[in-house]
Amino acid sequence: MKYETILQEIYIELKSLSITGNLTTSIPELSKVNPDKFGMHISTIDGQDFGIGDSNEKFSIQSVSKALTVALAFSFLDEEIWKRVGVEPSGSSFNSLIQLEYELGIPRNPFINAGAIVIADMLVTHLENPKQDFLDFIRMISGSPTIDFNLKVAQSEKDTRFRNAALTNFLKSFGNIHNDVETVLDFYFHQCSVEMTCKELAHSFFFFANEGKTKAGVQVLTQSQVKRLNALMQTCGFYDESGEFTYRVGLPGKSGIGGGIAALFPKNFVVATWSPRLNKKGNSELGMNALELLTTKTGMSVF
Ligand code: GLN
């Protein structure tokens, strides 16, 4: 497969698209980003790397981190985690409160905010130094020791935390948050503030495509556990646009409001895109187009 040529073709085709999306407004610090950035990076399972555009520039991974926190929690709690978080698509927006009340504080899945906040609570309970241990985990899986939090972004999200604070307090009223609300939120805002380049993000997600093994050969999850998390990314990774993403792209993946998307074709490749202009559902507009072009041109998707 000529990935280099395909990336160039995608890059040219994207330039002719008229884009209507805008930067997120929910985290003030993120509205300072240049909206016209675009990067894309492919890492193949046999060790090749191909990047284009701004693929070596750092951006805020935001909710893409939810796939990494659930992987870490799954690695030591295994199926236990599903007692407190479901595995069903929500059909509602990422920060919705509606379902939580009638489903008695059990979030639909780990990729909506409520579910990710419950996973954050599990990590706060089980890790000795939660923020540092999470950072060490993503540095290890990505092979990139310079990956870090962006403290300004974390603070900016803290300053405007009203909805996530409401979700966490509501979850706590059902007994589904075991730690102090502010401590859990602090962890959650830091995990979302992590910055990576497209290349680092693709390398971080490598184990999802490589039967649980990182690029450096560390077995992070079992093959069966990775199969399950990929299934969840396929059905829930794009909130109430997960069906649309599956229809157009046909790969499991996870998006974030920083404009990043990580997606993968098991046993073949991992791909990361970054373009900060979001569509109405909070997913990167150009990123989705780029990935649709990738699976159309290569014919490589899980379907
Ligand atoms: N930190 C963001 C929030 O909680 C993440 C949302 C997202 O990327 N979809 O609102």
Coordinates of C-alpha atoms and ligand atoms in Angstrom, one line a residue:
M1 CA 0.0 0.0 0.0
K2 CA 1.4 3.4 -1.0
Y3 CA 0.5 5.3 2.1
E4 CA 2.7 8.3 1.2
T5 CA 0.9 8.9 -2.1
I6 CA -2.5 8.3 -0.5
L7 CA -1.7 10.9 2.2
Q8 CA -0.7 13.4 -0.4
E9 CA -3.9 12.8 -2.4
I10 CA -6.0 13.2 0.8
Y11 CA -4.2 16.4 1.7
I12 CA -4.9 17.9 -1.8
E13 CA -8.6 16.8 -1.8
L14 CA -9.2 18.2 1.7
K15 CA -8.0 21.6 0.6
S16 CA -10.9 21.9 -1.9
L17 CA -13.6 21.1 0.7
S18 CA -15.6 24.0 2.2
I19 CA -15.5 23.6 5.9
T20 CA -18.2 25.1 8.2
G21 CA -17.0 23.9 11.6
N22 CA -15.5 26.0 14.3
L23 CA -13.2 25.7 17.3
T24 CA -14.7 24.5 20.6
T25 CA -15.9 27.3 22.8
S26 CA -16.3 25.2 26.0
I27 CA -12.6 25.5 27.1
P28 CA -11.4 29.2 26.6
E29 CA -7.8 28.2 26.3
L30 CA -8.6 26.0 23.3
S31 CA -10.2 28.8 21.4
K32 CA -6.7 30.4 21.0
V33 CA -5.6 27.5 18.6
N34 CA -5.1 28.2 14.9
P35 CA -8.3 26.7 13.4
D36 CA -6.7 25.9 10.1
K37 CA -4.2 23.4 11.3
F38 CA -4.3 20.0 9.8
G39 CA -2.1 17.0 10.4
M40 CA -2.3 13.3 9.7
H41 CA -0.1 10.4 10.6
I42 CA -0.2 6.7 9.8
S43 CA 1.8 4.0 11.7
T44 CA 1.7 0.6 10.2
I45 CA 2.0 -2.6 12.3
D46 CA 5.1 -3.5 10.4
G47 CA 6.8 -0.4 11.7
Q48 CA 6.5 2.2 9.0
D49 CA 5.5 5.9 9.7
F50 CA 4.0 8.4 7.3
G51 CA 3.0 11.9 8.2
I52 CA 1.6 15.0 6.4
G53 CA 0.8 18.6 7.2
D54 CA 1.1 19.6 10.9
S55 CA 1.5 16.0 12.0
N56 CA 4.5 16.9 14.3
E57 CA 2.7 19.7 16.1
K58 CA 1.3 19.2 19.6
F59 CA -2.4 19.6 20.3
S60 CA -4.8 19.0 23.2
I61 CA -6.0 15.4 22.9
Q62 CA -9.0 16.0 25.2
S63 CA -11.5 13.1 25.0
V64 CA -9.1 10.9 22.9
S65 CA -7.6 10.4 26.4
K66 CA -10.7 8.5 27.4
A67 CA -9.6 5.5 25.4
L68 CA -6.3 5.5 27.2
T69 CA -7.7 5.9 30.7
V70 CA -10.2 3.1 30.2
A71 CA -7.4 0.9 28.8
L72 CA -5.3 1.6 32.0
A73 CA -8.3 0.8 34.3
F74 CA -9.1 -2.3 32.3
S75 CA -5.6 -3.5 32.6
F76 CA -5.9 -3.9 36.4
L77 CA -9.6 -4.1 37.1
D78 CA -10.7 -6.1 34.1
E79 CA -14.4 -6.8 33.8
E80 CA -15.0 -5.2 37.2
I81 CA -15.2 -1.9 35.5
W82 CA -18.5 -2.7 33.8
K83 CA -20.3 -2.8 37.2
R84 CA -20.0 1.0 37.2
V85 CA -20.0 1.9 33.5
G86 CA -22.0 0.4 30.6
V87 CA -21.1 -0.6 27.1
E88 CA -24.0 0.9 25.1
P89 CA -24.0 3.9 22.8
S90 CA -25.7 6.8 24.5
G91 CA -27.3 8.5 21.5
S92 CA -26.7 11.8 23.3
S93 CA -24.0 14.4 23.4
F94 CA -20.7 13.9 25.2
N95 CA -21.6 16.0 28.2
S96 CA -25.2 15.1 28.6
L97 CA -26.8 14.7 32.0
I98 CA -30.2 13.4 30.9
Q99 CA -29.7 9.6 30.9
L100 CA -27.9 9.5 34.2
E101 CA -31.0 10.2 36.2
Y102 CA -33.2 7.4 34.9
E103 CA -30.3 5.0 34.6
L104 CA -29.4 5.6 38.3
G105 CA -26.0 7.0 37.9
I106 CA -24.5 4.3 35.7
P107 CA -23.1 6.1 32.6
R108 CA -23.9 4.4 29.2
N109 CA -20.2 4.0 28.2
P110 CA -16.7 5.1 29.2
F111 CA -16.4 7.6 26.3
I112 CA -19.1 10.1 27.3
N113 CA -17.9 12.5 30.0
A114 CA -19.9 10.8 32.8
G115 CA -18.4 7.5 32.0
A116 CA -14.9 8.9 31.7
I117 CA -15.3 10.6 35.0
V118 CA -16.2 7.3 36.7
I119 CA -13.1 5.7 35.1
A120 CA -11.1 8.7 36.4
D121 CA -12.5 7.9 39.9
M122 CA -11.3 4.3 39.5
L123 CA -7.8 5.5 38.6
V124 CA -7.7 7.9 41.5
T125 CA -8.6 5.0 43.8
H126 CA -6.1 2.5 42.4
L127 CA -3.1 4.5 41.4
E128 CA -0.6 5.7 44.0
N129 CA 0.1 9.0 42.2
P130 CA -2.8 9.2 39.8
K131 CA -1.7 12.0 37.5
Q132 CA 2.0 11.0 37.4
D133 CA 1.2 7.3 37.0
F134 CA -1.1 8.1 34.1
L135 CA 1.5 10.3 32.5
D136 CA 4.1 7.5 32.9
F137 CA 1.6 5.1 31.3
I138 CA 1.1 7.2 28.2
R139 CA 4.8 8.0 27.9
M140 CA 5.5 4.2 28.0
I141 CA 2.9 3.2 25.5
S142 CA 3.8 6.0 23.1
G143 CA 7.6 5.7 23.6
S144 CA 7.7 9.5 23.9
P145 CA 9.0 10.6 27.3
T146 CA 8.3 14.3 26.6
I147 CA 4.5 13.9 26.5
D148 CA 3.0 16.2 29.2
F149 CA -0.1 17.9 30.5
N150 CA -0.8 21.5 29.4
L151 CA -1.5 23.1 32.7
K152 CA -3.0 26.2 31.2
V153 CA -5.6 24.0 29.4
A154 CA -6.3 22.0 32.6
Q155 CA -6.8 25.3 34.5
S156 CA -9.0 26.8 31.8
E157 CA -11.2 23.7 32.0
K158 CA -11.3 23.9 35.8
D159 CA -12.4 27.5 35.6
T160 CA -15.3 26.6 33.4
R161 CA -16.1 23.2 35.0
F162 CA -19.7 23.8 35.8
R163 CA -21.2 21.0 33.7
N164 CA -18.6 18.4 34.5
A165 CA -18.8 19.4 38.1
A166 CA -22.6 18.9 37.9
L167 CA -22.1 15.5 36.3
T168 CA -19.6 14.4 39.0
N169 CA -21.7 15.6 41.9
F170 CA -24.8 13.8 40.3
L171 CA -22.8 10.6 39.9
K172 CA -21.6 10.9 43.5
S173 CA -25.3 11.3 44.7
F174 CA -25.8 7.8 43.2
G175 CA -22.7 6.4 45.0
N176 CA -20.8 6.0 41.7
I177 CA -17.9 8.4 42.6
H178 CA -15.9 7.1 45.6
N179 CA -13.4 9.9 45.9
D180 CA -13.6 13.6 46.6
V181 CA -15.4 15.3 43.6
E182 CA -12.7 18.0 43.1
T183 CA -9.9 15.4 43.2
V184 CA -11.6 13.4 40.5
L185 CA -12.3 16.5 38.4
D186 CA -8.7 17.6 38.7
F187 CA -7.5 14.2 37.4
Y188 CA -10.0 14.3 34.6
F189 CA -9.0 17.8 33.5
H190 CA -5.4 16.9 33.5
Q191 CA -5.9 13.7 31.4
C192 CA -7.9 15.8 28.9
S193 CA -5.1 18.5 28.8
V194 CA -2.5 16.0 27.6
E195 CA -0.7 17.3 24.4
M196 CA 0.5 15.0 21.7
T197 CA 1.5 15.2 18.0
C198 CA -0.4 13.1 15.5
K199 CA 2.7 10.8 15.4
E200 CA 2.7 10.4 19.2
L201 CA -1.0 9.8 19.2
A202 CA -0.8 7.1 16.6
H203 CA 2.1 5.5 18.5
S204 CA 0.0 5.6 21.8
F205 CA -2.9 3.8 20.1
F206 CA -0.6 1.2 18.5
F207 CA -1.4 -1.5 21.0
F208 CA -5.1 -1.3 20.1
A209 CA -4.1 -2.4 16.6
N210 CA -1.4 -4.8 17.7
E211 CA -3.3 -7.3 19.8
G212 CA -2.5 -5.5 23.0
K213 CA 1.2 -5.0 22.4
T214 CA 2.9 -1.5 22.2
K215 CA 5.2 -0.6 19.4
A216 CA 8.1 -1.5 21.8
G217 CA 6.6 -4.9 22.4
V218 CA 5.0 -4.4 25.9
Q219 CA 1.8 -6.4 26.4
V220 CA -0.6 -3.7 27.9
L221 CA -3.8 -5.6 27.5
T222 CA -4.7 -9.1 26.4
Q223 CA -5.9 -9.7 22.8
S224 CA -9.4 -10.3 24.1
Q225 CA -9.4 -7.0 26.2
V226 CA -8.3 -5.0 23.2
K227 CA -11.0 -6.6 21.0
R228 CA -13.5 -5.4 23.5
L229 CA -12.2 -1.8 23.7
N230 CA -12.0 -1.6 20.0
A231 CA -15.7 -2.7 19.8
L232 CA -16.6 0.1 22.3
M233 CA -14.7 2.7 20.2
Q234 CA -16.5 1.5 17.1
T235 CA -19.9 1.8 18.8
C236 CA -19.4 4.7 21.2
G237 CA -16.2 6.6 20.2
F238 CA -17.9 9.5 18.5
Y239 CA -20.8 10.1 20.9
D240 CA -24.1 10.6 19.0
E241 CA -22.2 10.5 15.7
S242 CA -20.7 7.0 16.3
G243 CA -23.1 5.5 13.7
E244 CA -22.1 8.2 11.1
F245 CA -18.4 7.6 11.7
T246 CA -18.9 3.9 11.4
Y247 CA -20.9 4.4 8.2
R248 CA -18.4 6.8 6.6
V249 CA -15.1 5.5 7.9
G250 CA -15.6 2.0 9.2
L251 CA -12.8 1.9 11.8
P252 CA -12.9 2.0 15.6
G253 CA -11.7 5.3 16.9
K254 CA -11.9 8.1 19.4
S255 CA -12.3 11.8 19.0
G256 CA -11.7 14.9 21.1
I257 CA -12.8 18.5 21.1
G258 CA -9.2 19.6 20.5
G259 CA -9.8 18.3 17.0
G260 CA -7.9 15.1 17.3
I261 CA -9.0 11.6 16.2
A262 CA -7.2 8.3 16.6
A263 CA -8.5 5.4 14.6
L264 CA -7.2 2.0 13.8
F265 CA -7.5 -1.0 11.5
P266 CA -6.6 -4.1 13.7
K267 CA -3.5 -5.9 12.7
N268 CA -2.8 -3.3 10.0
F269 CA -2.4 0.4 10.9
V270 CA -3.1 3.2 13.4
V271 CA -4.0 6.7 12.1
A272 CA -4.2 10.0 13.9
T273 CA -5.6 13.2 12.5
W274 CA -5.8 16.8 13.9
S275 CA -7.9 19.6 12.6
P276 CA -9.5 21.9 15.3
R277 CA -12.7 22.8 13.4
L278 CA -15.5 20.7 14.9
N279 CA -18.9 19.8 13.5
K280 CA -22.1 20.2 15.5
K281 CA -21.5 16.9 17.3
G282 CA -18.1 18.0 18.6
N283 CA -16.0 15.9 16.2
S284 CA -13.3 17.1 13.8
E285 CA -14.9 17.9 10.5
L286 CA -11.8 17.6 8.4
G287 CA -10.5 14.6 10.4
M288 CA -13.7 12.7 9.6
N289 CA -13.4 13.6 5.9
A290 CA -9.7 12.6 5.9
L291 CA -10.4 9.2 7.4
E292 CA -13.3 8.6 5.1
L293 CA -11.0 9.2 2.2
L294 CA -8.3 7.0 3.7
T295 CA -10.6 3.9 4.0
T296 CA -12.2 4.6 0.6
K297 CA -8.9 4.9 -1.2
T298 CA -7.2 2.0 0.5
G299 CA -10.3 -0.2 0.8
M300 CA -9.0 -1.0 4.3
S301 CA -11.7 -0.9 6.9
V302 CA -13.1 -3.5 9.4
F303 CA -16.2 -3.9 7.2
Ligands
GLN1 N1 -12.4 18.0 28.4 C1 -13.6 18.0 27.6 C2 -14.9 18.1 28.4 O1 -14.9 17.4 29.4 C3 -13.5 16.8 26.7 C4 -14.7 16.7 25.8 C5 -14.4 16.2 24.5 O2 -13.2 16.2 24.0 N2 -15.4 15.7 23.8 O3 -15.8 18.8 28.1

